């Protein structure tokens, strides 16, 4: 085994002539990063819009609920 020149290398190192994907990704990292930043930015924009809509619905629902409670309280307290 020691006389074998392939000692310490994997099958892929011996027979695969394509470049290592990790090396290719490292060289093209700036384009990948830009794509991720764009997707994250779009996702945050959507999240912000949904949160804004949800908060306005929550605020409106709370206001309606408090007014309902106030009306019910006034009806019961004014009975004579």
Backbone atoms as SQL, in Angstrom:
CREATE TABLE atoms (id INTEGER PRIMARY KEY, chain TEXT, resi INTEGER, resn TEXT, atom TEXT, x REAL, y REAL, z REAL);
INSERT INTO atoms VALUES
  (1, 'A', 1, 'UNK', 'N', 0.817, -1.190, 0.000),
  (2, 'A', 1, 'UNK', 'CA', 0.000, 0.000, 0.000),
  (3, 'A', 1, 'UNK', 'C', 0.862, 1.255, 0.000),
  (4, 'A', 2, 'UNK', 'N', 1.976, 1.230, 0.658),
  (5, 'A', 2, 'UNK', 'CA', 2.787, 2.432, 0.738),
  (6, 'A', 2, 'UNK', 'C', 3.375, 2.822, -0.607),
  (7, 'A', 3, 'UNK', 'N', 3.571, 1.882, -1.490),
  (8, 'A', 3, 'UNK', 'CA', 4.112, 2.181, -2.799),
  (9, 'A', 3, 'UNK', 'C', 3.080, 2.787, -3.738),
  (10, 'A', 4, 'UNK', 'N', 1.833, 2.751, -3.354),
  (11, 'A', 4, 'UNK', 'CA', 0.751, 3.282, -4.183),
  (12, 'A', 4, 'UNK', 'C', 0.764, 4.815, -4.148),
  (13, 'A', 5, 'UNK', 'N', 0.750, 5.447, -5.310),
  (14, 'A', 5, 'UNK', 'CA', 0.818, 6.916, -5.368),
  (15, 'A', 5, 'UNK', 'C', -0.510, 7.574, -4.988),
  (16, 'A', 6, 'UNK', 'N', -1.586, 6.797, -4.893),
  (17, 'A', 6, 'UNK', 'CA', -2.885, 7.371, -4.555),
  (18, 'A', 6, 'UNK', 'C', -3.165, 7.319, -3.061),
  (19, 'A', 7, 'UNK', 'N', -2.182, 6.974, -2.261),
  (20, 'A', 7, 'UNK', 'CA', -2.370, 6.887, -0.817),
  (21, 'A', 7, 'UNK', 'C', -2.737, 8.272, -0.262),
  (22, 'A', 8, 'UNK', 'N', -3.804, 8.334, 0.505),
  (23, 'A', 8, 'UNK', 'CA', -4.203, 9.585, 1.140),
  (24, 'A', 8, 'UNK', 'C', -5.153, 10.416, 0.303),
  (25, 'A', 9, 'UNK', 'N', -5.495, 9.967, -0.879),
  (26, 'A', 9, 'UNK', 'CA', -6.443, 10.718, -1.693),
  (27, 'A', 9, 'UNK', 'C', -7.736, 9.926, -1.814),
  (28, 'A', 10, 'UNK', 'N', -8.819, 10.619, -2.022),
  (29, 'A', 10, 'UNK', 'CA', -10.111, 9.955, -2.138),
  (30, 'A', 10, 'UNK', 'C', -10.350, 9.529, -3.580),
  (31, 'A', 11, 'UNK', 'N', -11.423, 8.805, -3.784),
  (32, 'A', 11, 'UNK', 'CA', -11.787, 8.357, -5.125),
  (33, 'A', 11, 'UNK', 'C', -12.029, 9.572, -6.026),
  (34, 'A', 12, 'UNK', 'N', -12.707, 10.581, -5.486),
  (35, 'A', 12, 'UNK', 'CA', -13.011, 11.771, -6.284),
  (36, 'A', 12, 'UNK', 'C', -11.734, 12.495, -6.696),
  (37, 'A', 13, 'UNK', 'N', -10.756, 12.539, -5.798),
  (38, 'A', 13, 'UNK', 'CA', -9.492, 13.191, -6.130),
  (39, 'A', 13, 'UNK', 'C', -8.784, 12.458, -7.266),
  (40, 'A', 14, 'UNK', 'N', -8.920, 11.147, -7.324),
  (41, 'A', 14, 'UNK', 'CA', -8.237, 10.351, -8.333),
  (42, 'A', 14, 'UNK', 'C', -8.946, 10.390, -9.678),
  (43, 'A', 15, 'UNK', 'N', -10.278, 10.378, -9.695),
  (44, 'A', 15, 'UNK', 'CA', -11.006, 10.148, -10.930),
  (45, 'A', 15, 'UNK', 'C', -11.862, 11.323, -11.404),
  (46, 'A', 16, 'UNK', 'N', -12.107, 12.292, -10.572),
  (47, 'A', 16, 'UNK', 'CA', -12.956, 13.418, -10.944),
  (48, 'A', 16, 'UNK', 'C', -12.084, 14.571, -11.421),
  (49, 'A', 17, 'UNK', 'N', -12.261, 14.988, -12.675),
  (50, 'A', 17, 'UNK', 'CA', -11.451, 16.070, -13.244),
  (51, 'A', 17, 'UNK', 'C', -12.107, 17.436, -13.088),
  (52, 'A', 18, 'UNK', 'N', -13.341, 17.482, -12.582),
  (53, 'A', 18, 'UNK', 'CA', -14.045, 18.752, -12.420),
  (54, 'A', 18, 'UNK', 'C', -13.471, 19.526, -11.239),
  (55, 'A', 19, 'UNK', 'N', -13.603, 20.859, -11.253),
  (56, 'A', 19, 'UNK', 'CA', -13.105, 21.644, -10.122),
  (57, 'A', 19, 'UNK', 'C', -13.918, 21.377, -8.868),
  (58, 'A', 20, 'UNK', 'N', -13.310, 21.589, -7.735),
  (59, 'A', 20, 'UNK', 'CA', -13.965, 21.395, -6.446),
  (60, 'A', 20, 'UNK', 'C', -15.069, 22.442, -6.296),
  (61, 'A', 21, 'UNK', 'N', -16.306, 22.018, -6.017),
  (62, 'A', 21, 'UNK', 'CA', -17.408, 22.990, -5.908),
  (63, 'A', 21, 'UNK', 'C', -17.173, 24.045, -4.840),
  (64, 'A', 22, 'UNK', 'N', -16.520, 23.698, -3.752),
  (65, 'A', 22, 'UNK', 'CA', -16.264, 24.675, -2.687),
  (66, 'A', 22, 'UNK', 'C', -15.353, 25.783, -3.195),
  (67, 'A', 23, 'UNK', 'N', -14.391, 25.447, -4.024),
  (68, 'A', 23, 'UNK', 'CA', -13.485, 26.448, -4.572),
  (69, 'A', 23, 'UNK', 'C', -14.216, 27.348, -5.560),
  (70, 'A', 24, 'UNK', 'N', -15.064, 26.764, -6.384),
  (71, 'A', 24, 'UNK', 'CA', -15.834, 27.553, -7.348),
  (72, 'A', 24, 'UNK', 'C', -16.769, 28.500, -6.620),
  (73, 'A', 25, 'UNK', 'N', -17.441, 28.028, -5.568),
  (74, 'A', 25, 'UNK', 'CA', -18.344, 28.883, -4.789),
  (75, 'A', 25, 'UNK', 'C', -17.592, 30.027, -4.124),
  (76, 'A', 26, 'UNK', 'N', -16.396, 29.748, -3.650),
  (77, 'A', 26, 'UNK', 'CA', -15.612, 30.786, -2.987),
  (78, 'A', 26, 'UNK', 'C', -15.232, 31.886, -3.984),
  (79, 'A', 27, 'UNK', 'N', -14.944, 31.511, -5.222),
  (80, 'A', 27, 'UNK', 'CA', -14.580, 32.503, -6.235),
  (81, 'A', 27, 'UNK', 'C', -15.782, 33.344, -6.632),
  (82, 'A', 28, 'UNK', 'N', -16.965, 32.763, -6.654),
  (83, 'A', 28, 'UNK', 'CA', -18.175, 33.465, -7.067),
  (84, 'A', 28, 'UNK', 'C', -18.991, 33.946, -5.874),
  (85, 'A', 29, 'UNK', 'N', -18.376, 34.082, -4.734),
  (86, 'A', 29, 'UNK', 'CA', -19.090, 34.403, -3.505),
  (87, 'A', 29, 'UNK', 'C', -19.772, 35.765, -3.566),
  (88, 'A', 30, 'UNK', 'N', -19.165, 36.731, -4.236),
  (89, 'A', 30, 'UNK', 'CA', -19.757, 38.067, -4.265),
  (90, 'A', 30, 'UNK', 'C', -21.101, 38.082, -4.979),
  (91, 'A', 31, 'UNK', 'N', -21.282, 37.274, -6.006),
  (92, 'A', 31, 'UNK', 'CA', -22.574, 37.237, -6.681),
  (93, 'A', 31, 'UNK', 'C', -23.599, 36.500, -5.838),
  (94, 'A', 32, 'UNK', 'N', -23.184, 35.463, -5.142),
  (95, 'A', 32, 'UNK', 'CA', -24.092, 34.729, -4.264),
  (96, 'A', 32, 'UNK', 'C', -24.546, 35.588, -3.102),
  (97, 'A', 33, 'UNK', 'N', -23.634, 36.368, -2.568),
  (98, 'A', 33, 'UNK', 'CA', -23.969, 37.242, -1.448),
  (99, 'A', 33, 'UNK', 'C', -24.972, 38.305, -1.879),
  (100, 'A', 34, 'UNK', 'N', -24.797, 38.852, -3.062),
  (101, 'A', 34, 'UNK', 'CA', -25.721, 39.872, -3.552),
  (102, 'A', 34, 'UNK', 'C', -27.123, 39.292, -3.725),
  (103, 'A', 35, 'UNK', 'N', -27.190, 38.060, -4.226),
  (104, 'A', 35, 'UNK', 'CA', -28.497, 37.418, -4.401),
  (105, 'A', 35, 'UNK', 'C', -29.178, 37.213, -3.053),
  (106, 'A', 36, 'UNK', 'N', -28.410, 36.755, -2.059),
  (107, 'A', 36, 'UNK', 'CA', -28.992, 36.535, -0.732),
  (108, 'A', 36, 'UNK', 'C', -29.437, 37.837, -0.103),
  (109, 'A', 37, 'UNK', 'N', -28.641, 38.880, -0.264),
  (110, 'A', 37, 'UNK', 'CA', -29.021, 40.181, 0.294),
  (111, 'A', 37, 'UNK', 'C', -30.307, 40.684, -0.349),
  (112, 'A', 38, 'UNK', 'N', -30.440, 40.482, -1.653),
  (113, 'A', 38, 'UNK', 'CA', -31.644, 40.921, -2.347),
  (114, 'A', 38, 'UNK', 'C', -32.853, 40.142, -1.847),
  (115, 'A', 39, 'UNK', 'N', -32.714, 38.827, -1.707),
  (116, 'A', 39, 'UNK', 'CA', -33.830, 38.010, -1.237),
  (117, 'A', 39, 'UNK', 'C', -34.205, 38.360, 0.192),
  (118, 'A', 40, 'UNK', 'N', -33.199, 38.580, 1.037),
  (119, 'A', 40, 'UNK', 'CA', -33.470, 38.946, 2.423),
  (120, 'A', 40, 'UNK', 'C', -34.160, 40.306, 2.472),
  (121, 'A', 41, 'UNK', 'N', -33.699, 41.227, 1.650),
  (122, 'A', 41, 'UNK', 'CA', -34.322, 42.551, 1.594),
  (123, 'A', 41, 'UNK', 'C', -35.774, 42.477, 1.167),
  (124, 'A', 42, 'UNK', 'N', -36.045, 41.642, 0.152),
  (125, 'A', 42, 'UNK', 'CA', -37.425, 41.473, -0.298),
  (126, 'A', 42, 'UNK', 'C', -38.268, 40.834, 0.797),
  (127, 'A', 43, 'UNK', 'N', -37.701, 39.857, 1.471),
  (128, 'A', 43, 'UNK', 'CA', -38.418, 39.181, 2.556),
  (129, 'A', 43, 'UNK', 'C', -38.717, 40.125, 3.701),
  (130, 'A', 44, 'UNK', 'N', -37.755, 40.983, 4.029),
  (131, 'A', 44, 'UNK', 'CA', -37.983, 41.948, 5.110),
  (132, 'A', 44, 'UNK', 'C', -39.042, 42.967, 4.723),
  (133, 'A', 45, 'UNK', 'N', -39.059, 43.348, 3.459),
  (134, 'A', 45, 'UNK', 'CA', -40.097, 44.276, 2.996),
  (135, 'A', 45, 'UNK', 'C', -41.481, 43.671, 3.130),
  (136, 'A', 46, 'UNK', 'N', -41.599, 42.411, 2.754),
  (137, 'A', 46, 'UNK', 'CA', -42.885, 41.717, 2.874),
  (138, 'A', 46, 'UNK', 'C', -43.263, 41.553, 4.340),
  (139, 'A', 47, 'UNK', 'N', -42.298, 41.198, 5.159),
  (140, 'A', 47, 'UNK', 'CA', -42.557, 41.019, 6.588),
  (141, 'A', 47, 'UNK', 'C', -43.017, 42.331, 7.218),
  (142, 'A', 48, 'UNK', 'N', -42.376, 43.415, 6.827),
  (143, 'A', 48, 'UNK', 'CA', -42.745, 44.732, 7.360),
  (144, 'A', 48, 'UNK', 'C', -44.179, 45.081, 6.962),
  (145, 'A', 49, 'UNK', 'N', -44.544, 44.795, 5.715),
  (146, 'A', 49, 'UNK', 'CA', -45.897, 45.095, 5.246),
  (147, 'A', 49, 'UNK', 'C', -46.932, 44.264, 5.998),
  (148, 'A', 50, 'UNK', 'N', -46.635, 42.994, 6.197),
  (149, 'A', 50, 'UNK', 'CA', -47.559, 42.123, 6.926),
  (150, 'A', 50, 'UNK', 'C', -47.680, 42.568, 8.378),
  (151, 'A', 51, 'UNK', 'N', -46.563, 42.917, 8.988),
  (152, 'A', 51, 'UNK', 'CA', -46.592, 43.363, 10.381),
  (153, 'A', 51, 'UNK', 'C', -47.394, 44.666, 10.519),
  (154, 'A', 52, 'UNK', 'N', -47.220, 45.562, 9.565),
  (155, 'A', 52, 'UNK', 'CA', -47.951, 46.833, 9.606),
  (156, 'A', 52, 'UNK', 'C', -49.452, 46.584, 9.491),
  (157, 'A', 53, 'UNK', 'N', -49.850, 45.715, 8.570),
  (158, 'A', 53, 'UNK', 'CA', -51.259, 45.380, 8.403),
  (159, 'A', 53, 'UNK', 'C', -51.807, 44.721, 9.661),
  (160, 'A', 54, 'UNK', 'N', -51.027, 43.790, 10.213),
  (161, 'A', 54, 'UNK', 'CA', -51.457, 43.098, 11.428),
  (162, 'A', 54, 'UNK', 'C', -51.609, 44.041, 12.598),
  (163, 'A', 55, 'UNK', 'N', -50.696, 44.967, 12.738),
  (164, 'A', 55, 'UNK', 'CA', -50.781, 45.924, 13.845),
  (165, 'A', 55, 'UNK', 'C', -51.984, 46.843, 13.685),
  (166, 'A', 56, 'UNK', 'N', -52.268, 47.253, 12.453),
  (167, 'A', 56, 'UNK', 'CA', -53.440, 48.122, 12.267),
  (168, 'A', 56, 'UNK', 'C', -54.729, 47.358, 12.564),
  (169, 'A', 57, 'UNK', 'N', -54.783, 46.082, 12.185),
  (170, 'A', 57, 'UNK', 'CA', -55.969, 45.276, 12.498),
  (171, 'A', 57, 'UNK', 'C', -56.085, 45.067, 14.005),
  (172, 'A', 58, 'UNK', 'N', -54.966, 44.846, 14.671),
  (173, 'A', 58, 'UNK', 'CA', -54.972, 44.663, 16.121),
  (174, 'A', 58, 'UNK', 'C', -55.442, 45.936, 16.817),
  (175, 'A', 59, 'UNK', 'N', -54.932, 47.071, 16.357),
  (176, 'A', 59, 'UNK', 'CA', -55.319, 48.353, 16.941),
  (177, 'A', 59, 'UNK', 'C', -56.812, 48.609, 16.744),
  (178, 'A', 60, 'UNK', 'N', -57.295, 48.343, 15.539),
  (179, 'A', 60, 'UNK', 'CA', -58.711, 48.547, 15.245),
  (180, 'A', 60, 'UNK', 'C', -59.583, 47.603, 16.074),
  (181, 'A', 61, 'UNK', 'N', -59.183, 46.341, 16.164),
  (182, 'A', 61, 'UNK', 'CA', -59.944, 45.365, 16.944),
  (183, 'A', 61, 'UNK', 'C', -59.969, 45.701, 18.419),
  (184, 'A', 62, 'UNK', 'N', -58.851, 46.170, 18.939),
  (185, 'A', 62, 'UNK', 'CA', -58.785, 46.564, 20.346),
  (186, 'A', 62, 'UNK', 'C', -59.703, 47.753, 20.606),
  (187, 'A', 63, 'UNK', 'N', -59.687, 48.707, 19.690),
  (188, 'A', 63, 'UNK', 'CA', -60.540, 49.889, 19.842),
  (189, 'A', 63, 'UNK', 'C', -62.020, 49.498, 19.834),
  (190, 'A', 64, 'UNK', 'N', -62.399, 48.634, 18.902),
  (191, 'A', 64, 'UNK', 'CA', -63.789, 48.182, 18.820),
  (192, 'A', 64, 'UNK', 'C', -64.163, 47.425, 20.096),
  (193, 'A', 65, 'UNK', 'N', -63.264, 46.567, 20.560),
  (194, 'A', 65, 'UNK', 'CA', -63.537, 45.795, 21.774),
  (195, 'A', 65, 'UNK', 'C', -63.686, 46.669, 22.997),
  (196, 'A', 66, 'UNK', 'N', -62.813, 47.652, 23.137),
  (197, 'A', 66, 'UNK', 'CA', -62.916, 48.553, 24.287),
  (198, 'A', 66, 'UNK', 'C', -64.182, 49.398, 24.226),
  (199, 'A', 67, 'UNK', 'N', -64.547, 49.830, 23.040),
  (200, 'A', 67, 'UNK', 'CA', -65.800, 50.592, 22.895),
  (201, 'A', 67, 'UNK', 'C', -67.000, 49.725, 23.236),
  (202, 'A', 68, 'UNK', 'N', -66.983, 48.470, 22.860),
  (203, 'A', 68, 'UNK', 'CA', -68.071, 47.537, 23.174),
  (204, 'A', 68, 'UNK', 'C', -68.189, 47.371, 24.690),
  (205, 'A', 69, 'UNK', 'N', -67.037, 47.192, 25.359),
  (206, 'A', 69, 'UNK', 'CA', -67.037, 47.046, 26.822),
  (207, 'A', 69, 'UNK', 'C', -67.559, 48.326, 27.474),
  (208, 'A', 70, 'UNK', 'N', -67.119, 49.468, 26.974),
  (209, 'A', 70, 'UNK', 'CA', -67.559, 50.752, 27.516),
  (210, 'A', 70, 'UNK', 'C', -69.073, 50.909, 27.364),
  (211, 'A', 71, 'UNK', 'N', -69.596, 50.547, 26.202),
  (212, 'A', 71, 'UNK', 'CA', -71.039, 50.636, 25.953),
  (213, 'A', 71, 'UNK', 'C', -71.806, 49.714, 26.896),
  (214, 'A', 72, 'UNK', 'N', -71.349, 48.484, 27.062),
  (215, 'A', 72, 'UNK', 'CA', -72.014, 47.528, 27.955),
  (216, 'A', 72, 'UNK', 'C', -71.982, 48.019, 29.391),
  (217, 'A', 73, 'UNK', 'N', -70.856, 48.580, 29.816),
  (218, 'A', 73, 'UNK', 'CA', -70.734, 49.085, 31.182),
  (219, 'A', 73, 'UNK', 'C', -71.685, 50.258, 31.408),
  (220, 'A', 74, 'UNK', 'N', -71.751, 51.162, 30.422),
  (221, 'A', 74, 'UNK', 'CA', -72.643, 52.324, 30.557),
  (222, 'A', 74, 'UNK', 'C', -74.108, 51.901, 30.600),
  (223, 'A', 75, 'UNK', 'N', -74.490, 50.891, 29.852),
  (224, 'A', 75, 'UNK', 'CA', -75.886, 50.425, 29.856),
  (225, 'A', 75, 'UNK', 'C', -76.262, 49.841, 31.219),
  (226, 'A', 76, 'UNK', 'N', -75.347, 49.089, 31.840),
  (227, 'A', 76, 'UNK', 'CA', -75.653, 48.476, 33.131),
  (228, 'A', 76, 'UNK', 'C', -75.575, 49.465, 34.270),
  (229, 'A', 77, 'UNK', 'N', -74.746, 50.455, 34.175),
  (230, 'A', 77, 'UNK', 'CA', -74.600, 51.394, 35.283),
  (231, 'A', 77, 'UNK', 'C', -75.675, 52.484, 35.286),
  (232, 'A', 78, 'UNK', 'N', -76.347, 52.709, 34.184),
  (233, 'A', 78, 'UNK', 'CA', -77.373, 53.741, 34.117),
  (234, 'A', 78, 'UNK', 'C', -78.771, 53.219, 34.390),
  (235, 'A', 79, 'UNK', 'N', -78.915, 51.960, 34.681),
  (236, 'A', 79, 'UNK', 'CA', -80.264, 51.435, 34.994),
  (237, 'A', 79, 'UNK', 'C', -80.674, 51.950, 36.368),
  (238, 'A', 80, 'UNK', 'N', -81.899, 52.392, 36.458),
  (239, 'A', 80, 'UNK', 'CA', -82.376, 52.900, 37.749),
  (240, 'A', 80, 'UNK', 'C', -83.620, 52.186, 38.188);
